[in-house]
Short mmCIF file of C-alpha atoms in Angstrom, two decimals:
data_model
loop_
_atom_site.label_atom_id
_atom_site.label_comp_id
_atom_site.label_asym_id
_atom_site.label_seq_id
_atom_site.Cartn_x
_atom_site.Cartn_y
_atom_site.Cartn_z
CA MET A 39 -29.68 -27.99 -4.49
CA THR A 40 -28.16 -24.51 -4.08
CA THR A 41 -28.16 -23.25 -0.52
CA THR A 42 -28.27 -19.54 0.21
CA ARG A 43 -27.15 -17.59 3.29
CA GLN A 44 -29.54 -14.82 4.32
CA PRO A 45 -28.16 -11.42 5.33
CA ALA A 46 -27.69 -10.75 9.03
CA VAL A 47 -27.42 -6.95 9.14
CA ALA A 48 -29.53 -5.69 6.21
CA GLY A 49 -31.70 -2.81 7.44
CA ARG A 50 -29.23 -2.03 10.21
CA PHE A 51 -25.75 -1.56 8.77
CA TYR A 52 -27.07 -0.78 5.28
CA PRO A 53 -30.50 -0.28 3.69
CA GLY A 54 -32.67 -3.37 3.61
CA GLN A 55 -34.74 -2.38 0.58
CA PRO A 56 -33.32 -3.15 -2.90
CA GLY A 57 -33.88 0.31 -4.37
CA ALA A 58 -32.54 2.17 -1.36
CA LEU A 59 -29.44 -0.04 -1.12
CA ALA A 60 -28.67 0.22 -4.84
CA SER A 61 -29.05 4.00 -4.75
CA GLU A 62 -26.82 4.43 -1.69
CA VAL A 63 -24.08 2.16 -3.04
CA ALA A 64 -24.15 3.93 -6.41
CA ALA A 65 -23.97 7.36 -4.78
CA LEU A 66 -21.05 6.38 -2.57
CA LEU A 67 -19.14 4.79 -5.45
CA GLU A 68 -19.78 7.74 -7.75
CA GLY A 69 -17.53 10.00 -5.72
CA ALA A 70 -14.81 7.39 -5.16
CA PRO A 71 -11.91 7.34 -7.66
CA THR A 72 -10.37 4.27 -9.25
CA ALA A 73 -6.74 3.46 -8.40
CA PRO A 74 -4.16 4.22 -11.12
CA GLU A 75 -3.48 0.48 -11.28
CA PRO A 76 -5.64 -2.28 -9.74
CA PRO A 77 -4.50 -3.24 -6.23
CA LEU A 78 -3.81 -6.77 -5.07
CA ALA A 79 -5.70 -6.10 -1.85
CA VAL A 80 -7.44 -3.36 0.08
CA ILE A 81 -8.09 -2.57 3.72
CA SER A 82 -11.75 -1.59 4.01
CA PRO A 83 -13.82 -0.58 7.08
CA HIS A 84 -17.01 -2.37 8.01
CA ALA A 85 -19.20 -0.10 10.14
CA GLY A 86 -22.67 1.02 9.13
CA TYR A 87 -22.74 2.93 5.86
CA ALA A 88 -23.73 6.13 7.65
CA PHE A 89 -20.42 6.02 9.50
CA SER A 90 -17.86 4.43 7.20
CA GLY A 91 -19.66 3.79 3.91
CA ARG A 92 -17.70 6.59 2.23
CA LEU A 93 -14.43 4.90 3.17
CA THR A 94 -15.65 1.41 2.26
CA ALA A 95 -16.58 2.80 -1.15
CA ARG A 96 -13.18 4.52 -1.39
CA ALA A 97 -11.34 1.26 -0.69
CA LEU A 98 -13.40 -0.95 -2.98
CA ALA A 99 -13.71 1.59 -5.82
CA ALA A 100 -9.92 1.41 -6.07
CA THR A 101 -10.51 -2.07 -7.54
CA ARG A 102 -12.96 -0.84 -10.21
CA ASP A 103 -10.62 -1.65 -13.11
CA ALA A 104 -9.57 -5.02 -11.71
CA THR A 105 -10.71 -8.25 -13.33
CA PRO A 106 -10.41 -10.73 -10.48
CA GLY A 107 -11.16 -14.40 -10.92
CA GLY A 108 -12.40 -14.44 -7.33
CA ILE A 109 -12.61 -12.24 -4.25
CA ALA A 110 -11.65 -13.25 -0.71
CA VAL A 111 -13.00 -11.15 2.17
CA LEU A 112 -11.28 -11.67 5.52
CA SER A 113 -13.11 -10.35 8.56
CA PRO A 114 -12.46 -10.52 12.30
CA SER A 115 -14.93 -12.47 14.40
CA HIS A 116 -16.99 -10.01 16.44
CA ARG A 117 -19.52 -12.35 18.09
CA HIS A 118 -18.35 -15.95 17.93
CA ALA A 119 -15.19 -17.31 19.57
CA PHE A 120 -13.41 -20.13 17.75
CA ASP A 121 -10.02 -21.35 16.61
CA GLY A 122 -8.76 -20.98 13.05
CA ILE A 123 -10.39 -19.49 9.96
CA ALA A 124 -13.99 -20.30 9.03
CA ALA A 125 -16.00 -20.29 5.81
CA PRO A 126 -19.77 -20.77 5.55
CA SER A 127 -21.32 -23.95 4.20
CA GLN A 128 -23.71 -22.27 1.76
CA ASP A 129 -23.31 -21.81 -2.00
CA ALA A 130 -24.47 -18.20 -2.23
CA PHE A 131 -25.13 -15.04 -0.19
CA SER A 132 -28.47 -13.27 -0.52
CA LEU A 133 -28.50 -9.45 -0.61
CA PRO A 134 -31.40 -7.04 -1.10
CA THR A 135 -29.88 -6.20 -4.50
CA GLY A 136 -29.23 -9.77 -5.65
CA THR A 137 -27.29 -12.94 -5.00
CA VAL A 138 -23.52 -13.20 -4.56
CA ARG A 139 -22.09 -16.58 -5.47
CA ILE A 140 -19.74 -18.07 -2.85
CA ASP A 141 -16.47 -19.41 -4.27
CA THR A 142 -17.07 -23.01 -3.32
CA ALA A 143 -14.12 -24.28 -5.36
CA ALA A 144 -11.64 -22.12 -3.41
CA ARG A 145 -13.41 -22.97 -0.14
CA ASP A 146 -13.22 -26.70 -0.80
CA ALA A 147 -9.56 -26.55 -1.83
CA LEU A 148 -8.58 -24.64 1.31
CA THR A 149 -10.66 -26.95 3.47
CA SER A 150 -9.11 -30.05 1.93
CA GLY A 151 -5.68 -28.59 2.60
CA GLY A 152 -6.50 -28.10 6.28
CA LEU A 153 -6.07 -24.32 6.02
CA ILE A 154 -9.66 -23.38 6.87
CA HIS A 155 -12.79 -25.14 8.07
CA VAL A 156 -16.53 -24.72 7.63
CA GLU A 157 -18.31 -23.19 10.62
CA ASP A 158 -21.60 -21.42 9.98
CA ALA A 159 -21.82 -20.04 13.51
CA ALA A 160 -18.84 -17.81 12.75
CA HIS A 161 -20.87 -16.09 10.01
CA ASP A 162 -24.39 -16.13 11.49
CA GLN A 163 -24.21 -12.68 13.15
CA GLU A 164 -21.04 -11.37 11.49
CA HIS A 165 -21.16 -8.00 9.72
CA GLY A 166 -17.48 -7.67 8.75
CA VAL A 167 -17.90 -9.60 5.49
CA GLU A 168 -21.48 -8.68 4.75
CA VAL A 169 -21.07 -4.88 4.57
CA GLN A 170 -18.47 -5.31 1.81
CA LEU A 171 -20.73 -7.44 -0.39
CA PRO A 172 -23.14 -4.81 -1.82
CA PHE A 173 -20.17 -2.78 -3.09
CA LEU A 174 -18.40 -5.84 -4.49
CA HIS A 175 -21.63 -7.00 -6.13
CA ALA A 176 -21.99 -3.61 -7.84
CA LEU A 177 -18.35 -3.37 -8.91
CA HIS A 178 -17.68 -7.01 -9.85
CA PRO A 179 -21.01 -8.67 -10.66
CA GLY A 180 -20.76 -12.40 -11.16
CA VAL A 181 -17.36 -12.76 -9.49
CA PRO A 182 -17.54 -15.38 -6.72
CA VAL A 183 -16.64 -14.33 -3.19
CA LEU A 184 -14.99 -16.42 -0.50
CA PRO A 185 -16.17 -15.13 2.92
CA LEU A 186 -13.64 -15.92 5.64
CA VAL A 187 -13.93 -15.05 9.33
CA VAL A 188 -10.67 -15.14 11.27
CA GLY A 189 -10.88 -16.45 14.81
CA ARG A 190 -7.90 -17.33 17.01
CA ALA A 191 -5.31 -17.64 14.26
CA ASP A 192 -1.69 -16.52 14.04
CA ASN A 193 0.10 -14.76 11.20
CA ALA A 194 1.38 -17.99 9.70
CA GLN A 195 -2.12 -19.49 9.47
CA VAL A 196 -3.52 -16.42 7.71
CA ALA A 197 -0.48 -16.13 5.42
CA ALA A 198 -0.85 -19.77 4.39
CA VAL A 199 -4.44 -19.10 3.31
CA ILE A 200 -3.45 -15.94 1.40
CA ASP A 201 -0.69 -17.74 -0.48
CA ALA A 202 -2.95 -20.71 -1.28
CA LEU A 203 -5.66 -18.61 -2.91
CA PRO A 204 -5.89 -18.87 -6.71
CA GLN A 205 -3.74 -16.38 -8.59
CA GLY A 206 -5.73 -13.29 -9.47
CA THR A 207 -7.88 -13.34 -6.33
CA LEU A 208 -8.69 -9.86 -5.03
CA ILE A 209 -8.27 -9.72 -1.25
CA VAL A 210 -10.39 -7.50 0.99
CA LEU A 211 -9.11 -7.09 4.56
CA SER A 212 -12.12 -5.92 6.53
CA SER A 213 -11.24 -3.80 9.57
CA ASP A 214 -12.07 -0.73 11.59
CA LEU A 215 -9.39 1.03 13.66
CA SER A 216 -9.63 2.36 17.24
CA HIS A 217 -12.75 1.65 19.29
CA PHE A 218 -14.58 3.72 21.93
CA LEU A 219 -12.00 6.41 22.65
CA THR A 220 -12.48 10.14 22.74
CA ARG A 221 -12.18 11.68 19.31
CA ASP A 222 -8.78 13.27 20.00
CA ALA A 223 -7.38 10.07 21.52
CA ALA A 224 -8.79 7.99 18.67
CA GLN A 225 -7.34 10.22 15.97
CA ALA A 226 -3.92 10.18 17.64
CA LYS A 227 -4.01 6.39 17.99
CA ASP A 228 -5.20 5.89 14.41
CA ALA A 229 -2.43 8.15 13.14
CA ARG A 230 0.11 5.94 14.91
CA THR A 231 -1.55 2.84 13.45
CA ALA A 232 -1.38 4.32 9.95
CA GLU A 233 2.32 5.05 10.47
CA ARG A 234 2.96 1.47 11.59
CA LEU A 235 1.10 0.05 8.60
CA GLU A 236 2.89 2.29 6.12
CA THR A 237 6.41 1.86 7.53
CA GLY A 238 6.50 -1.94 7.50
CA ALA A 239 5.24 -2.82 10.99
CA ALA A 240 1.97 -4.34 9.76
CA PRO A 241 2.99 -7.93 10.74
CA ASP A 242 3.06 -6.72 14.37
CA LEU A 243 -0.35 -5.03 14.27
CA ARG A 244 -2.45 -5.67 17.39
CA PRO A 245 -6.25 -6.07 17.76
CA GLU A 246 -6.44 -2.96 19.94
CA GLU A 247 -5.10 -0.97 16.99
CA ALA A 248 -7.43 -2.51 14.39
CA CYS A 249 -10.11 -5.12 14.95
CA GLY A 250 -9.00 -6.87 11.73
CA ALA A 251 -5.39 -7.00 12.91
CA ARG A 252 -5.09 -10.78 12.55
CA ALA A 253 -6.07 -10.69 8.88
CA ILE A 254 -3.94 -7.62 8.12
CA ALA A 255 -0.88 -8.89 9.98
CA GLY A 256 -1.23 -12.30 8.36
CA PHE A 257 -1.54 -10.80 4.89
CA PHE A 258 1.67 -8.82 5.34
CA THR A 259 3.43 -12.00 6.48
CA SER A 260 2.49 -13.77 3.25
CA ARG A 261 4.68 -14.22 0.18
CA LEU A 262 2.08 -12.33 -1.86
CA ALA A 263 2.68 -9.19 0.21
CA GLU A 264 6.45 -9.12 -0.27
CA GLY A 265 7.56 -5.86 -1.83
CA THR A 266 4.04 -4.40 -2.02
CA ARG A 267 3.25 -0.74 -1.48
CA LEU A 268 0.50 0.47 0.81
CA THR A 269 -1.25 3.73 -0.12
CA ARG A 270 -3.53 5.63 2.22
CA LEU A 271 -6.88 6.43 0.60
CA ALA A 272 -8.87 7.97 3.45
CA MET A 273 -9.17 8.17 7.24
CA ALA A 274 -12.16 9.24 9.32
CA ASN A 275 -13.82 8.99 12.72
CA SER A 276 -17.42 8.31 13.75
CA GLY A 277 -17.47 11.54 15.74
CA GLU A 278 -17.50 13.42 12.46
CA VAL A 279 -20.95 11.93 11.79
CA THR A 280 -22.50 11.68 15.26
CA GLY A 281 -21.06 14.85 16.76
CA ASP A 282 -20.30 12.80 19.88
CA ASP A 283 -16.59 13.11 20.64
CA SER A 284 -16.67 11.08 23.84
CA ARG A 285 -16.91 7.55 22.40
CA THR A 286 -15.81 7.12 18.80
CA VAL A 287 -14.61 4.54 16.29
CA GLY A 288 -11.84 5.16 13.77
CA TYR A 289 -11.81 4.08 10.11
CA GLY A 290 -9.18 3.85 7.41
CA ALA A 291 -8.96 2.73 3.78
CA TRP A 292 -5.77 1.61 2.04
CA ALA A 293 -4.84 0.10 -1.33
CA ILE A 294 -2.09 -2.53 -1.46
CA THR A 295 -0.39 -2.75 -4.84
CA ALA A 296 2.49 -4.63 -6.43
CA GLY A 297 5.78 -2.81 -5.92
CA GLU A 298 6.14 -1.89 -9.59
CA ALA A 299 2.58 -0.53 -9.91
CA ALA A 300 1.67 3.15 -10.02
CA CYS A 301 -0.04 4.41 -6.86
CA LEU A 302 -0.46 8.14 -7.62
CA ASP A 303 -2.82 9.55 -10.21
CA PRO A 304 -1.66 12.29 -12.63
CA GLY A 305 -3.03 15.09 -10.44
CA GLN A 306 -1.23 13.81 -7.35
CA ARG A 307 2.01 13.49 -9.30
CA ARG A 308 1.71 17.05 -10.57
CA ARG A 309 1.02 18.35 -7.08
CA LEU A 310 4.04 16.54 -5.65
CA LEU A 311 6.30 17.92 -8.41
CA ARG A 312 4.87 21.42 -7.97
CA THR A 313 5.47 21.25 -4.21
CA ALA A 314 9.04 20.07 -4.77
CA ARG A 315 9.71 23.03 -7.08
CA GLU A 316 8.17 25.48 -4.61
CA VAL A 317 10.40 24.10 -1.86
CA LEU A 318 13.48 24.40 -4.06
CA ALA A 319 12.61 27.94 -5.20
CA SER A 320 11.98 29.13 -1.65
CA SER A 321 15.18 27.52 -0.37
CA LEU A 322 17.19 29.29 -3.09
CA SER A 323 15.54 32.73 -2.85
CA ARG A 324 14.78 32.98 0.89
CA GLY A 325 17.31 30.56 2.34
CA LYS A 326 14.58 28.36 3.84
CA PRO A 327 11.80 26.14 2.55
CA PRO A 328 8.11 26.99 2.94
CA LEU A 329 6.11 25.36 5.69
CA ILE A 330 4.55 22.07 4.56
CA ASP A 331 1.02 21.54 5.90
CA THR A 332 0.88 17.76 5.45
CA ALA A 333 -2.81 17.57 6.34
CA SER A 334 -3.68 19.83 3.37
CA PHE A 335 -2.46 17.21 0.89
CA PRO A 336 -4.56 14.27 -0.37
CA PRO A 337 -4.21 11.05 1.67
CA PRO A 338 -1.93 9.26 -0.86
CA LEU A 339 0.63 12.05 -0.41
CA GLN A 340 0.28 11.79 3.38
CA THR A 341 1.22 8.10 3.20
CA TYR A 342 4.60 7.34 4.76
CA GLY A 343 6.84 6.75 1.77
CA ALA A 344 10.45 6.54 0.61
CA SER A 345 11.47 8.81 -2.23
CA PHE A 346 14.49 9.79 -4.28
CA VAL A 347 14.60 13.26 -5.87
CA THR A 348 16.81 13.74 -8.92
CA LEU A 349 17.85 17.11 -10.36
CA GLU A 350 18.92 17.28 -14.00
CA GLN A 351 20.14 19.97 -16.37
CA LYS A 352 19.82 19.19 -20.09
CA GLY A 353 19.69 15.50 -19.27
CA ARG A 354 22.79 15.62 -17.07
CA LEU A 355 22.68 14.72 -13.39
CA ARG A 356 22.86 17.71 -11.03
CA GLY A 357 22.02 15.98 -7.75
CA CYS A 358 20.22 12.93 -6.40
CA ILE A 359 19.52 11.97 -2.79
CA GLY A 360 16.71 9.98 -1.22
CA SER A 361 15.37 7.60 1.37
CA LEU A 362 15.55 3.82 1.18
CA LYS A 363 12.83 3.22 3.78
CA ALA A 364 9.56 4.97 4.53
CA HIS A 365 9.87 6.96 7.75
CA ARG A 366 7.90 10.17 7.15
CA PRO A 367 4.89 11.30 5.06
CA LEU A 368 5.71 11.18 1.36
CA VAL A 369 5.25 14.90 0.75
CA GLU A 370 7.61 15.69 3.63
CA ASP A 371 10.13 13.15 2.39
CA VAL A 372 10.16 14.72 -1.07
CA ALA A 373 10.45 18.22 0.39
CA LEU A 374 13.49 17.24 2.45
CA ASN A 375 15.16 15.19 -0.28
CA ILE A 376 14.96 17.94 -2.89
CA GLN A 377 16.85 20.20 -0.53
CA LYS A 378 19.46 17.52 0.08
CA SER A 379 19.79 16.89 -3.65
CA ALA A 380 20.34 20.60 -4.29
CA PHE A 381 22.67 21.39 -1.40
CA GLU A 382 24.11 18.21 0.11
CA ASP A 383 25.02 15.84 -2.74
CA PRO A 384 28.82 15.54 -2.24
CA ARG A 385 29.36 14.99 -5.97
CA PHE A 386 28.25 18.52 -6.86
CA ASN A 387 28.55 22.12 -5.74
CA GLN A 388 25.46 23.59 -4.10
CA LEU A 389 22.78 24.60 -6.57
CA LYS A 390 22.58 28.37 -7.23
CA GLU A 391 19.42 30.42 -7.77
CA ARG A 392 20.51 31.29 -11.30
CA GLU A 393 20.37 27.56 -12.15
CA LEU A 394 16.76 27.08 -11.11
CA ASP A 395 15.10 27.72 -14.49
CA ARG A 396 17.26 25.18 -16.28
CA THR A 397 16.96 22.51 -13.58
CA SER A 398 14.31 19.81 -13.95
CA ILE A 399 12.94 17.57 -11.19
CA LYS A 400 12.35 13.83 -11.25
CA ILE A 401 10.78 11.90 -8.36
CA ALA A 402 10.98 8.16 -7.68
CA ILE A 403 8.81 6.55 -5.00
CA LEU A 404 10.32 3.28 -3.80
CA SER A 405 8.67 0.02 -2.88
CA PRO A 406 9.99 -1.89 0.14
CA ALA A 407 13.23 -3.70 -0.74
CA ARG A 408 13.51 -7.50 -0.69
CA ARG A 409 16.72 -9.47 -0.14
CA MET A 410 17.70 -11.50 -3.21
CA THR A 411 19.22 -14.98 -3.11
CA PHE A 412 21.74 -16.08 -5.74
CA ALA A 413 24.68 -18.45 -6.14
CA ASP A 414 27.06 -16.17 -8.04
CA GLN A 415 27.09 -13.06 -10.17
CA GLU A 416 25.80 -14.86 -13.23
CA ASP A 417 22.85 -16.15 -11.25
CA LEU A 418 22.22 -12.63 -9.91
CA GLU A 419 22.28 -11.12 -13.39
CA SER A 420 19.86 -13.75 -14.71
CA GLN A 421 17.25 -12.69 -12.15
CA LEU A 422 17.35 -8.97 -12.95
CA VAL A 423 14.61 -7.29 -14.96
CA PRO A 424 16.04 -4.27 -16.82
CA GLU A 425 14.12 -0.99 -16.46
CA ARG A 426 12.12 -2.40 -13.54
CA ASP A 427 14.57 -3.35 -10.79
CA GLY A 428 16.42 -1.01 -8.49
CA LEU A 429 19.25 -2.48 -6.40
CA ILE A 430 20.95 -1.83 -3.07
CA LEU A 431 24.39 -3.49 -2.84
CA ARG A 432 26.22 -3.91 0.46
CA ASP A 433 29.56 -5.52 1.31
CA ALA A 434 32.75 -4.84 3.24
CA GLY A 435 31.21 -1.88 5.04
CA ARG A 436 30.28 -0.20 1.75
CA ALA A 437 26.97 0.34 0.02
CA GLY A 438 25.59 1.65 -3.24
CA THR A 439 22.15 2.16 -4.76
CA PHE A 440 20.93 2.32 -8.35
CA LEU A 441 17.38 3.45 -9.15
CA PRO A 442 15.56 1.68 -11.99
CA MET A 443 16.10 4.76 -14.17
CA VAL A 444 19.84 3.92 -14.31
CA TRP A 445 18.97 1.13 -16.78
CA GLU A 446 18.53 3.91 -19.37
CA LYS A 447 22.31 4.41 -19.34
CA LEU A 448 23.34 0.84 -18.40
CA PRO A 449 20.92 -1.54 -20.16
CA ASP A 450 23.12 -4.65 -19.76
CA PRO A 451 22.73 -6.50 -16.42
CA ARG A 452 26.47 -7.17 -16.09
CA ALA A 453 27.37 -3.55 -16.73
CA PHE A 454 24.62 -2.48 -14.31
CA VAL A 455 25.97 -4.66 -11.47
CA GLU A 456 29.60 -3.78 -12.13
CA ALA A 457 28.87 -0.05 -12.14
CA LEU A 458 26.92 -0.43 -8.90
CA LYS A 459 29.96 -2.06 -7.28
CA VAL A 460 32.12 0.84 -8.40
CA LYS A 461 29.60 3.32 -7.02
CA ALA A 462 29.82 1.50 -3.68
CA GLY A 463 33.62 1.91 -3.73
CA LEU A 464 34.39 -1.68 -4.70
CA PRO A 465 36.25 -3.07 -7.73
CA LYS A 466 33.92 -3.94 -10.59
CA ASP A 467 35.00 -7.61 -10.42
CA HIS A 468 34.53 -7.77 -6.62
CA TRP A 469 32.71 -10.82 -5.27
CA SER A 470 32.40 -12.38 -1.83
CA ASP A 471 30.09 -14.59 0.20
CA THR A 472 29.06 -11.60 2.31
CA LEU A 473 27.82 -9.48 -0.60
CA THR A 474 24.08 -8.75 -0.37
CA ILE A 475 21.65 -7.34 -2.91
CA ASP A 476 18.23 -5.94 -2.05
CA ARG A 477 15.82 -5.37 -4.92
CA PHE A 478 13.11 -2.72 -5.07
CA HIS A 479 10.87 -1.10 -7.65
CA ALA A 480 9.97 2.54 -8.16
CA GLU A 481 7.19 4.70 -9.50
CA THR A 482 9.02 7.44 -11.39
CA PHE A 483 7.72 10.67 -12.91
CA ALA A 484 9.21 14.01 -13.92
CA GLU A 485 8.40 17.56 -14.89
CA VAL A 486 7.48 18.03 -18.52
#
């Protein structure tokens, strides 16, 4: 006999009537764009739809083109204290708009492996999973969902669950941000939290920064998260809805994609290239760049990101400088790096204003780098994927970087590695036990 879990917050966090719920979900999703490439995971808020429904829709609509075999929703426990990670015992979840099948196969496999346990009390009054379900039901009808509530669990426990999920599982990390601060204090705190998430500090996230910190931190400790990129989709505050600035809750939505995936849509790419050209033109004509109002750019361009900016003239390099790690908003990073490429690349004279019209701009946005392991150079070369991998080589106090676009000129892995050694100031046949290689990917686009 199929057992069904009844909703706990229908009529409170979201409409309890089928028609009203379907209409609200459809309206919220209608204005939410799809991600350029389907994410592996999203961070999605879980307040009432009046407060954060727009952001929940923004996060989950990013998955519109995904074809997951299953969906795992990880929520913090708001009302029930327990150890570990809990799934419900039922076979399905009832919603006003229909029934969502629970992924019992994934639940049973994780339970058998000792990674989670069944505890209905953890789900009885929990809204963190439930508010995601109407959107997921509309976007991915028929796909089973594994509802997981995270109690007292450390990063390793959560990471073990993430890595044990079937390949192709879409992961929803349910979380709000700051709680019950003044609007100004909340926005400042949430901005710091966003910076920490986007610059690689997610494994150290604390519950006071985001109520879903245990799930988020655990995800970013997992093998699945290695080398992924995190793109900001939206941020908001309950004070914008209530008008009460004295006691607010913060919300944020992010997409988490594979390092080689595209994160910017064509319009965002064009805007970033146009901004880079405006910065370069102003620096050449007026001797200083224009002011960059970061808040006026769409959230993906406000995301902290690492970029390289390349200048070319008739296909020939004219300057290239960038950042290896995210440490400022992407639009600011591009604006600074185009100036460095034009005026500070030691391989070239400073760019002149008369060269502007014949100079083209190419931007690469880097994923976080991962340290490679290999026995020797042959082993290293066998692991490389031409046209996809960028490398950072370090040894003997020297370092060199090749972007993935360098494969266009050096398509052979051996030639690629040897040329990188030379760029770092080492002999092409250099090898030592202290040599390290970090691999990254890049989303690259150029003026046309």
